[in-house]
Amino acid sequence: MTTVIAHWSHDNRKRAESILASYPERRSAIMPLLYVASLEHDYVTSDAMRDVAALIGITPVQVQSVASFYTMFKRSRVGDYLVSVCTSISCYLVGADDVLSAVENLVEGGRDDAGEDASISVEHVECLGACGGAPAVQVNYELIEGVTPEKAEALIGWLRATSPEVVLADEMQQLFGGRRSFDWGPSEAEGATRPLPAFGPYGSARECR
Amino acid sequence: MTDKILTVRMDAYPSDSHKLHRYVGTGGYEALRKALTEMSRDEIVEEVKVSNMRGRGGAGFPTGVKWGFLAPSEPRYLVINCDESEPGTFNDRQLTERDPHQLLEGIVISSYALGVNHAFVYIRGEYPKAARRMQSAVEEAYEAGYLGEDILGSGFSLDVTLHLGGGAYICGEETALLNSLEGRRGEPRLKPPFPAIEGLYGKPTIVNNVESISNIPWITVNGGAAYAAIGPERSAGTKMLSISGHVKEPGNYEIVMGMTWRELIYEIGGGIRDDRALKAWIPGGASAPWFVPDEHLDTLVTIEDVAANGSMIGAGAVVVMDETTNVVAAAHRIVRFFAHESCGQCTPCREGTFWLEAVLKRILNGGGRPEDIDLLLSISDNISPGLVWPPAMTTICPLGPSAVSPVTSITRWFRPEIEAMISMREVAVV
Ligand SMILES: Cc1cc2nc3c(=O)[nH]c(=O)nc-3n(C[C@H](O)[C@H](O)[C@H](O)COP(=O)(O)O)c2cc1C
Ligand code: SF4
Ligand code: FES
């Protein structure tokens, strides 16, 4: 049973097929397909969930029940740049709340659609697994460690001024970061093109450009 | 004596420790060759048993013993837990980003030993770089014949699928993870049945942590006895500790257990920032009861010594708090995490974490009442009866009881400070 989602791009249809083929049972493909559907629909819209349901052969309500469990499947539109500030314990201990306020002061109400070039959404999140480089921030899930309130403000200014097409962790770390949890190794040319994790099979810069 | 196993390559070759050529150039995949050509499946399981390696994901269950429980029916699955989301932990991220082939070789050897032909790696959604590095490693390994059909001409075949999480801490709990991997809500299952009997798709499944499996190539090459000889008997091998908070040198450290907490915090962690006084530390991640300097600085950093003192090493996250820390605020921050991450299946956890958060917040905001400390303890007792550690489980998973740890810690060690905060309420409100 292969349902073709006719309005999806060729790349995303191929991606969906290979995802479905990676699991012994089709239902396992819900989460990765929700990421791919977010590429098509910008976020997890009702249409996105309907597409995923059709691909798997279950009802849209079943897909919705799964999607609503996970915070990364966004049910409403977020900005071009999703800025996630960790305020969990290790980051809290070294000033994460000040980083969050600095960013929130620049982006009213956590949302900013006014900018000509870039729209920015801000959220505070739980531990990003970067506690040794606290406070930690992600932009479209690409990490920056050792961020100060001043650097966080500069980051927002930079996103607005340059509207980077690809968000690169190494570049942002260089510009706005400080101490890291560990040596990251060589810098990477791959990053995020939208507020979704940039991971090859589900939306990397390498495949989506 | 060997003092490092997992981080040797990444330290020596920072620029390309994640690439296949470097991995193979430094002896990589020789363990797999040895396993496939010289060892039977049972011999590998036996070496892992002999190694005494205890699972690194938090529960500390001996890996070889768990493997021995795997039911014989087919198919069987191996699932690697790279959901690492416990506040304070960041060592699986380093192992996955910096030495993905070490993990992958461990996966192939373990799969062979367990009779598994399809393994999964569940990576938290906020770790796209770890996922990319792992994906590249998987592609390189298929290309080179370390994955896929008839690996190294042995007749053994294995496929590996990476699965990205969706931002839910509870999916680190192994049965929630399996539900998530099946395309369901990440809600923990009642145990028994344990995954080794009925796991993924109801089939026998082993779930292991990234660090646990990254040790398998070394154990295969050097033997279980050599591993068991490292460090204290019941805390054998090396352990990755993530140190964060108010220390001068936060970071991941691969250590041999058995030193004191004083040595760990003041020598390895570099001491307290600005040379302030140490107030408390969490020895094993947000779930663990806290330690305090008057009682625990000379306690040993071993799984059993920490357990004997009413806490746990868990996944190895040490969070250090100096004298400036507002312990009520710190406890609130941790409880808030658990309240947010509760999956909601069990009433004591869902309601209890909500109320713990609310009461701590009230105290913080200057609205604390004299009866609030008792109230906190009574809510805690409803979630974790008797307030013992390890908890007397009345919930489906240990998340609920974990939320109680910071509360019992501050009421035990810092009660006068909370009382002062409550009695200052008029001052605070003005
Ligand atoms: C709430 C909760 C969260 C957990 N999160 C993780 C995790 O992120 N990574 C992990 O390896 N184990 C985690 N565990 C432990 C797993 O349930 C399981 O014991 C472990 O993955 C088994 O691997 P090991 O035997 O190699 O340690 C968690 C457990 C609980 C109760
Ligand atoms: S204890 Fe909490 S997180 Fe665990 S299953 Fe129950 S409600 Fe869910
Ligand atoms: S607490 Fe912020 S990254 Fe872990």
XYZ file of C-alpha atoms and ligand atoms in Angstrom:
682
model
C 0.000 0.000 0.000
C 1.748 3.149 -1.119
C -0.339 6.251 -1.055
C 1.093 9.004 -3.159
C 0.729 12.472 -1.761
C 0.465 14.189 -5.120
C 0.986 17.725 -3.902
C 4.249 16.922 -2.115
C 7.525 17.744 -3.821
C 9.359 14.954 -5.574
C 12.098 15.016 -2.909
C 9.668 14.756 -0.051
C 7.720 11.943 -1.695
C 10.954 10.019 -2.094
C 11.890 10.803 1.460
C 8.516 9.546 2.708
C 8.941 6.310 0.796
C 12.360 5.640 2.217
C 11.131 6.432 5.730
C 8.233 4.004 5.384
C 10.664 1.356 4.169
C 12.919 1.812 7.227
C 10.492 0.324 9.736
C 8.959 -3.120 10.143
C 5.604 -1.446 10.796
C 4.264 1.593 8.960
C 2.965 3.308 12.051
C 6.534 3.861 13.275
C 6.918 6.378 10.475
C 4.543 8.886 12.106
C 7.197 11.016 13.766
C 9.614 11.279 10.849
C 6.718 11.844 8.467
C 5.433 14.651 10.681
C 8.811 16.325 10.220
C 8.633 15.859 6.458
C 5.031 17.075 6.419
C 6.221 20.180 8.267
C 8.579 20.855 5.374
C 5.563 20.820 3.069
C 3.110 22.693 5.263
C 5.496 24.892 7.342
C 4.187 23.433 10.561
C 1.944 20.592 11.706
C -1.316 21.791 10.213
C -4.483 19.718 9.969
C -3.598 19.101 6.338
C -0.142 17.926 7.334
C -1.638 15.408 9.738
C -4.137 14.283 7.103
C -1.270 13.647 4.687
C 0.638 11.627 7.262
C -2.492 9.640 8.111
C -3.043 8.836 4.435
C 0.565 7.719 3.974
C 0.398 5.400 6.946
C -3.145 4.198 6.581
C -4.545 5.399 9.920
C -6.964 8.182 10.789
C -5.990 11.850 11.131
C -7.230 11.749 14.725
C -4.719 9.009 15.516
C -1.960 11.132 14.045
C -3.130 14.145 16.005
C -3.098 12.213 19.243
C 0.552 11.350 18.662
C 1.590 14.770 17.347
C 0.093 16.584 20.334
C 2.282 14.593 22.721
C 5.538 16.065 21.403
C 6.536 19.711 21.821
C 8.640 19.833 18.670
C 5.666 19.206 16.399
C 4.490 22.798 16.275
C 0.735 23.178 15.906
C 0.958 26.832 14.956
C 3.281 28.883 12.815
C 6.592 29.875 14.359
C 8.990 32.510 13.036
C 11.717 31.852 10.488
C 14.042 31.609 13.450
C 12.967 29.724 16.520
C 15.161 30.827 19.401
C 15.047 28.307 22.258
C 16.606 29.395 25.540
C 17.351 26.670 28.067
C 16.247 27.587 31.583
C 16.737 24.183 33.214
C 18.775 23.808 36.376
C 22.389 24.026 35.143
C 21.659 26.963 32.862
C 19.495 28.605 35.516
C 22.412 28.445 37.978
C 24.605 30.510 35.681
C 22.159 33.155 34.555
C 19.866 31.676 31.914
C 16.886 33.710 33.123
C 18.767 36.886 32.228
C 19.498 35.499 28.777
C 15.811 34.740 28.326
C 14.700 38.198 29.472
C 17.238 39.871 27.200
C 15.834 38.013 24.217
C 12.224 38.470 25.214
C 12.729 42.206 25.617
C 13.756 42.379 21.993
C 11.044 40.095 20.705
C 7.776 41.319 22.141
C 5.358 38.651 23.274
C 7.737 35.925 22.195
C 6.792 36.587 18.575
C 8.081 39.077 16.081
C 6.494 39.274 12.693
C 7.227 42.940 12.247
C 10.775 42.516 11.013
C 11.098 42.993 7.281
C 13.700 40.328 6.837
C 13.283 37.880 9.607
C 10.581 36.803 11.962
C 11.705 35.431 15.270
C 9.931 33.290 17.850
C 11.283 32.795 21.343
C 10.601 29.910 23.680
C 12.179 28.737 26.889
C 12.977 25.060 26.910
C 14.237 22.369 29.234
C 17.786 20.988 29.236
C 19.428 20.958 25.813
C 22.232 18.608 26.816
C 24.726 21.454 26.846
C 24.936 22.071 30.591
C 28.752 22.160 30.580
C 28.484 25.177 28.281
C 25.597 26.824 30.090
C 23.688 28.967 29.395
C 22.683 27.271 26.170
C 20.535 28.564 23.326
C 19.418 26.983 20.067
C 18.346 28.684 16.861
C 16.308 26.299 14.757
C 17.748 23.558 16.944
C 21.348 24.505 16.101
C 23.286 24.976 19.324
C 25.186 27.881 20.852
C 26.893 27.401 24.216
C 28.130 29.898 26.788
C 25.699 32.655 25.831
C 25.518 35.904 27.850
C 22.562 38.332 27.809
C 24.621 40.759 25.702
C 25.579 38.073 23.207
C 21.983 36.918 23.042
C 20.893 40.454 22.138
C 23.577 40.586 19.502
C 22.349 37.253 18.149
C 18.836 38.617 17.680
C 20.227 41.715 15.960
C 22.317 39.528 13.669
C 19.401 37.280 12.730
C 17.363 40.368 11.836
C 20.140 42.077 9.958
C 21.443 39.138 7.961
C 18.490 36.712 7.729
C 20.852 33.768 7.238
C 19.474 31.235 4.796
C 21.218 28.417 6.638
C 21.700 28.611 10.370
C 25.085 27.108 11.253
C 25.963 26.155 14.800
C 29.689 26.712 14.360
C 29.224 30.179 12.907
C 26.859 31.252 15.698
C 29.092 29.714 18.337
C 32.013 31.712 16.965
C 30.029 34.960 16.971
C 27.859 34.657 20.060
C 29.070 31.704 22.110
C 31.538 31.169 24.923
C 32.582 28.106 26.834
C 31.459 24.808 25.296
C 30.555 21.536 27.011
C 33.319 19.841 25.019
C 35.424 20.346 21.918
C 33.022 20.145 18.983
C 35.640 18.950 16.509
C 35.799 20.399 12.996
C 33.171 22.888 11.906
C 30.257 21.655 9.862
C 28.839 23.051 6.646
C 25.394 21.705 7.395
C 22.729 23.593 9.258
C 19.054 24.409 9.479
C 17.061 26.158 6.778
C 13.895 26.425 8.856
C 12.653 25.880 12.403
C 12.964 22.105 12.158
C 15.848 19.855 13.178
C 18.246 19.743 10.237
C 18.770 16.041 9.973
C 19.475 14.536 6.546
C 16.495 12.307 6.040
C 14.034 14.857 7.425
C 15.122 18.260 6.304
C 18.823 18.944 6.178
C 20.383 21.789 4.307
C 22.248 19.206 2.240
C 19.093 17.759 0.767
C 16.698 20.669 0.892
C 18.562 23.447 -0.768
C 46.219 0.619 34.137
C 43.855 1.870 31.502
C 42.184 5.036 32.625
C 40.302 5.958 29.471
C 38.309 3.846 27.064
C 35.685 5.999 25.403
C 37.354 9.345 24.831
C 40.830 8.301 23.713
C 40.259 8.773 20.000
C 38.401 12.066 20.210
C 41.114 13.517 22.431
C 43.930 12.355 20.178
C 42.306 13.259 16.857
C 39.919 16.159 17.426
C 39.658 17.013 13.748
C 38.354 13.706 12.425
C 37.617 11.274 15.255
C 34.106 10.895 13.805
C 35.273 9.713 10.376
C 35.587 6.109 9.257
C 39.172 6.419 8.007
C 40.330 7.646 11.406
C 38.302 5.030 13.217
C 39.708 2.195 11.137
C 43.194 3.748 11.252
C 43.124 3.551 15.049
C 42.061 -0.075 15.290
C 38.363 0.452 14.714
C 36.154 -2.427 13.530
C 38.850 -4.909 14.584
C 36.615 -5.795 17.522
C 33.824 -6.561 15.078
C 36.144 -8.718 12.980
C 37.207 -10.602 16.081
C 33.602 -11.040 17.221
C 32.403 -12.336 13.865
C 35.336 -14.600 13.089
C 36.610 -15.840 16.443
C 33.733 -15.658 18.889
C 30.359 -17.298 19.237
C 27.354 -15.206 20.169
C 27.280 -16.758 23.636
C 30.951 -16.014 24.184
C 30.336 -12.321 23.599
C 27.398 -12.257 26.005
C 29.615 -14.061 28.515
C 32.413 -11.474 28.173
C 29.921 -8.673 28.766
C 28.642 -10.483 31.859
C 32.199 -10.963 33.131
C 32.934 -7.266 32.536
C 30.436 -6.310 35.242
C 29.563 -3.273 33.152
C 26.439 -1.694 34.573
C 24.068 0.164 32.282
C 25.023 3.816 31.949
C 21.536 5.172 31.222
C 20.587 5.628 34.855
C 19.313 2.415 36.370
C 22.741 0.755 36.564
C 21.489 -2.711 35.671
C 24.318 -5.059 34.572
C 24.227 -5.163 30.790
C 25.311 -8.789 30.416
C 22.613 -9.949 32.828
C 19.968 -7.990 30.916
C 21.160 -9.560 27.672
C 20.743 -12.972 29.275
C 17.021 -12.293 29.734
C 16.358 -11.781 26.026
C 13.653 -14.192 24.928
C 14.683 -16.565 22.128
C 11.764 -15.911 19.730
C 12.408 -13.958 16.537
C 12.621 -11.261 15.361
C 14.416 -9.458 18.164
C 15.472 -5.856 18.299
C 18.212 -3.721 19.788
C 17.304 -0.126 20.552
C 19.910 2.443 21.517
C 18.746 5.148 23.869
C 20.197 8.505 22.791
C 17.306 10.531 24.181
C 19.575 12.102 26.831
C 17.361 14.792 28.369
C 17.869 14.566 32.122
C 18.896 18.070 33.190
C 22.639 17.993 33.798
C 23.555 15.227 31.349
C 25.461 15.794 28.117
C 27.854 12.884 27.730
C 25.912 10.791 25.228
C 25.906 13.824 22.942
C 29.692 13.925 23.025
C 30.059 10.184 22.414
C 27.623 10.298 19.497
C 28.964 13.433 17.845
C 32.648 12.784 18.360
C 32.960 9.008 17.990
C 29.854 7.667 16.246
C 31.697 4.661 14.801
C 32.633 3.486 18.289
C 28.921 3.420 19.116
C 28.089 1.846 15.767
C 30.683 -0.895 16.129
C 29.210 -1.568 19.567
C 25.784 -1.801 17.977
C 26.921 -4.298 15.342
C 28.749 -6.513 17.850
C 25.842 -6.381 20.298
C 23.331 -7.166 17.558
C 25.382 -10.157 16.478
C 25.617 -11.370 20.077
C 21.885 -10.920 20.597
C 20.756 -12.360 17.274
C 19.342 -9.042 16.121
C 19.091 -8.040 12.460
C 17.522 -4.612 12.865
C 18.733 -2.057 15.388
C 17.353 1.413 16.076
C 18.992 4.498 17.491
C 16.507 6.857 19.132
C 18.087 10.329 19.149
C 16.407 13.263 20.842
C 15.063 15.814 18.385
C 17.191 18.614 19.831
C 20.372 16.756 18.819
C 20.370 17.274 15.034
C 24.156 17.330 14.919
C 24.436 14.025 16.728
C 21.880 12.639 14.287
C 23.840 13.952 11.294
C 27.115 12.546 12.569
C 25.484 9.214 13.292
C 23.810 9.174 9.879
C 27.142 9.813 8.137
C 28.735 7.048 10.159
C 25.923 4.661 9.226
C 26.327 5.542 5.540
C 30.101 5.063 5.710
C 29.635 1.719 7.453
C 27.154 0.429 4.856
C 29.558 1.474 2.131
C 32.483 -0.313 3.788
C 30.548 -3.501 4.510
C 30.301 -3.110 8.302
C 26.523 -2.896 7.990
C 24.015 -4.445 5.619
C 24.042 -7.944 4.177
C 26.652 -10.555 5.064
C 28.883 -8.324 7.160
C 32.590 -9.091 6.568
C 31.562 -12.317 4.864
C 30.205 -13.740 8.112
C 26.659 -14.362 6.927
C 25.417 -11.978 9.621
C 23.252 -9.076 8.403
C 22.194 -5.912 10.179
C 20.240 -2.783 9.318
C 20.334 0.327 11.473
C 17.589 2.952 11.506
C 17.924 6.328 13.199
C 14.788 7.782 14.739
C 14.494 11.412 15.796
C 12.509 12.220 18.935
C 10.010 15.024 19.247
C 11.012 16.824 22.420
C 9.676 14.729 25.291
C 11.975 13.793 28.197
C 9.789 10.871 29.182
C 10.755 9.083 25.947
C 14.100 8.357 27.623
C 12.260 5.853 29.800
C 12.734 2.659 27.857
C 9.117 1.581 27.428
C 7.985 5.124 26.576
C 10.785 5.129 24.035
C 9.482 1.908 22.513
C 5.970 3.347 22.283
C 7.367 6.442 20.644
C 9.326 4.321 18.184
C 6.131 2.441 17.353
C 4.505 5.741 16.443
C 2.512 6.205 19.625
C 2.415 8.738 22.431
C 5.532 8.379 24.553
C 3.816 6.955 27.592
C 5.646 4.383 29.724
C 4.223 0.863 29.794
C 3.474 -1.166 32.865
C 6.252 -3.669 33.591
C 6.287 -6.644 33.481
C 6.429 -7.667 30.726
C 9.937 -6.294 30.397
C 11.196 -5.314 26.946
C 13.530 -8.327 26.866
C 10.387 -10.451 26.657
C 7.896 -8.107 24.969
C 9.424 -4.932 23.633
C 9.287 -3.226 20.270
C 6.226 -4.454 18.332
C 5.737 -6.918 21.175
C 8.994 -8.683 20.258
C 12.014 -9.380 22.492
C 14.010 -6.166 22.675
C 17.119 -4.916 24.429
C 17.276 -1.204 25.177
C 20.725 0.097 26.030
C 22.252 3.486 26.564
C 24.791 5.075 24.170
C 27.643 4.954 26.678
C 26.926 1.329 27.604
C 27.128 0.194 23.988
C 30.155 2.376 23.226
C 32.078 0.209 25.707
C 31.340 -3.016 23.841
C 34.163 -2.820 21.249
C 36.770 -2.381 24.007
C 35.331 -5.265 26.011
C 35.321 -7.448 22.894
C 38.985 -6.757 22.153
C 40.346 -6.756 25.700
C 37.988 -9.195 27.376
C 35.464 -8.778 30.151
C 38.000 -9.542 32.866
C 40.193 -6.608 31.814
C 37.197 -4.294 32.037
C 36.139 -5.675 35.408
C 39.661 -5.020 36.686
C 39.281 -1.271 36.174
C 38.008 0.581 39.237
C 35.976 -0.695 42.188
C 34.413 -4.124 41.855
C 30.771 -3.042 41.733
C 31.443 0.115 39.725
C 33.742 -1.415 37.136
C 35.098 0.329 34.094
C 35.192 4.007 33.304
C 32.244 6.355 33.596
C 31.507 9.565 31.761
C 30.541 12.238 34.273
C 28.974 15.502 33.155
C 29.891 18.242 35.610
C 27.986 21.517 35.465
C 26.807 24.411 37.602
C 29.080 26.544 39.758
C 32.411 24.815 39.091
C 35.384 26.403 37.401
C 35.795 23.638 34.862
C 32.435 22.262 33.808
C 32.521 19.538 31.182
C 32.503 15.815 30.542
C 35.124 13.710 32.261
C 35.752 10.043 31.681
C 36.818 8.807 35.092
C 37.529 5.617 36.950
C 35.159 5.576 39.894
C 36.403 5.361 43.466
C 37.671 8.890 44.160
C 35.964 11.089 46.747
C 33.424 13.768 45.873
C 35.920 16.282 47.236
C 38.453 15.200 44.627
C 35.848 15.179 41.896
C 34.524 18.660 42.594
C 37.733 20.406 43.641
C 40.307 18.697 41.447
C 38.514 17.474 38.360
C 35.848 20.170 38.373
C 38.444 22.790 39.289
C 36.687 23.896 42.474
C 33.921 26.426 42.952
C 33.768 29.510 40.756
C 35.190 32.635 42.403
C 36.398 30.342 45.202
C 33.059 30.556 46.930
C 31.814 27.935 49.363
C 30.071 24.800 48.145
C 26.451 24.579 49.271
C 25.127 21.366 47.726
C 25.436 19.175 44.678
C 23.330 16.692 42.808
C 25.364 13.520 42.313
C 23.330 11.990 39.499
C 21.085 14.296 37.537
C 17.892 16.169 38.312
C 16.189 12.981 39.562
C 18.712 12.315 42.324
C 18.582 13.408 45.974
C 21.187 16.084 46.746
C 24.443 15.794 48.635
C 25.848 18.427 51.012
C 29.469 19.192 51.994
C 29.140 18.482 55.728
C 27.978 14.947 55.046
C 29.221 13.764 51.690
C 32.511 15.310 50.556
C 34.418 12.233 51.636
C 31.871 9.777 50.303
C 33.254 7.799 47.389
C 32.119 8.323 43.830
C 30.880 4.792 43.212
C 27.455 3.466 42.358
C 27.174 1.643 45.676
C 28.553 4.355 47.977
C 26.184 6.923 46.520
C 23.295 4.485 46.849
C 24.257 3.745 50.456
C 23.938 7.473 51.107
C 20.423 7.636 49.715
C 21.053 8.929 46.223
C 22.272 7.673 42.857
C 24.954 8.240 40.224
C 22.274 7.789 37.572
C 23.460 8.854 34.159
C 26.432 10.645 35.685
C 25.313 14.261 35.872
C 26.891 16.243 38.687
C 25.274 19.644 39.236
C 27.178 21.851 41.656
C 25.618 24.723 43.613
C 27.620 27.343 45.506
C 26.703 29.367 48.582
C 24.837 32.000 46.567
C 22.249 29.477 45.408
C 18.654 29.999 46.461
C 17.852 26.366 47.129
C 14.097 26.873 46.952
C 14.479 28.432 43.514
C 16.797 25.625 42.408
C 14.398 22.950 43.672
C 11.515 24.745 42.001
C 13.386 24.751 38.715
C 13.842 20.987 38.862
C 10.283 20.282 39.998
C 8.987 22.514 37.210
C 10.853 20.301 34.768
C 9.210 17.133 36.051
C 5.774 18.757 36.187
C 6.212 19.763 32.569
C 7.499 16.366 31.486
C 5.023 14.155 33.365
C 3.160 12.107 30.791
C 0.002 12.339 32.888
C -0.890 8.649 33.105
C -0.563 8.339 36.894
C -2.572 10.631 39.142
C 0.066 10.981 41.900
C 2.659 12.109 39.365
C 0.414 14.341 37.271
C -1.304 16.097 40.182
C 1.548 15.857 42.665
C 4.190 17.467 40.473
C 1.708 20.250 39.649
C 1.116 20.991 43.325
C 4.766 20.736 44.338
C 5.563 23.314 41.699
C 2.745 25.590 42.817
C 3.704 25.497 46.488
C 7.403 26.089 45.809
C 6.473 28.981 43.572
C 4.269 30.456 46.249
C 7.138 30.336 48.740
C 9.470 31.917 46.202
C 7.015 34.693 45.473
C 6.769 35.638 49.122
C 3.401 33.985 49.702
C 4.649 30.981 51.664
C 2.606 29.756 54.619
C 3.986 28.218 57.825
C 2.361 24.886 56.967
C 3.918 24.787 53.476
C 6.917 22.650 54.384
C 4.652 19.962 55.791
C 2.396 20.355 52.796
C 5.342 19.816 50.434
C 6.301 16.676 52.326
C 2.785 15.345 52.349
C 2.350 15.855 48.599
C 5.743 14.187 48.167
C 4.661 11.254 50.275
C 1.638 10.776 48.048
C 3.894 10.512 45.005
C 6.628 8.478 46.669
C 5.259 6.659 49.726
C 7.618 6.675 52.706
C 9.993 9.056 50.906
C 12.624 6.358 50.659
C 15.379 6.049 48.071
C 15.222 4.087 45.868
C 11.516 4.903 45.783
C 8.723 2.514 46.684
C 7.122 2.576 43.277
C 3.401 3.276 43.064
C 3.578 4.958 39.677
C 4.157 3.349 36.296
C 7.648 4.821 35.979
C 10.160 6.543 38.275
C 9.565 10.062 36.925
C 7.028 10.924 39.618
C 9.248 9.865 42.534
C 12.168 11.696 40.887
C 10.306 14.980 41.207
C 10.287 14.488 44.946
C 14.109 14.351 45.244
C 14.759 18.112 45.245
C 11.915 18.678 47.694
C 13.052 16.116 50.251
C 16.623 17.370 49.751
C 15.893 20.989 50.610
C 13.550 20.150 53.471
C 16.160 17.823 54.889
C 19.279 19.945 54.510
C 18.017 23.502 54.307
C 14.851 23.624 56.374
C 15.808 26.767 58.349
C 16.416 28.581 55.083
C 12.945 27.708 53.793
C 11.397 28.669 57.119
C 13.188 31.995 57.021
C 11.916 32.590 53.516
C 8.369 31.843 54.621
C 8.578 34.083 57.696
C 10.040 36.892 55.619
C 6.908 36.867 53.527
C 5.644 40.219 54.764
C 8.953 41.784 53.921
C 8.929 40.175 50.503
C 5.388 41.221 49.739
C 5.955 44.892 50.577
C 12.093 9.266 33.187
C 13.248 8.472 32.674
C 14.090 8.991 31.710
C 15.152 8.253 31.217
N 15.957 8.820 30.273
C 16.990 8.102 29.773
C 17.820 8.638 28.744
O 17.629 9.780 28.302
N 18.829 7.877 28.264
C 19.047 6.603 28.729
O 19.943 5.932 28.240
N 18.279 6.069 29.684
C 17.258 6.784 30.212
N 16.460 6.213 31.171
C 16.733 4.811 31.573
C 16.074 3.830 30.600
O 14.747 3.575 31.027
C 16.815 2.502 30.519
O 16.997 2.031 31.811
C 18.166 2.587 29.853
O 18.087 3.199 28.597
C 18.735 1.202 29.699
O 20.038 1.272 29.176
P 21.306 0.807 30.038
O 20.942 -0.485 30.696
O 22.391 0.659 29.047
O 21.562 1.874 31.047
C 15.382 6.950 31.701
C 14.544 6.423 32.667
C 13.505 7.170 33.156
C 12.617 6.566 34.197
S 5.115 8.374 36.848
Fe 4.568 10.238 35.712
S 5.771 10.168 33.833
Fe 5.824 8.084 34.718
S 4.140 7.020 33.709
Fe 3.296 7.896 35.578
S 2.501 9.929 34.960
Fe 3.833 9.216 33.324
S 20.423 22.707 31.849
Fe 20.607 23.984 30.099
S 21.600 22.693 28.691
Fe 21.300 21.385 30.399
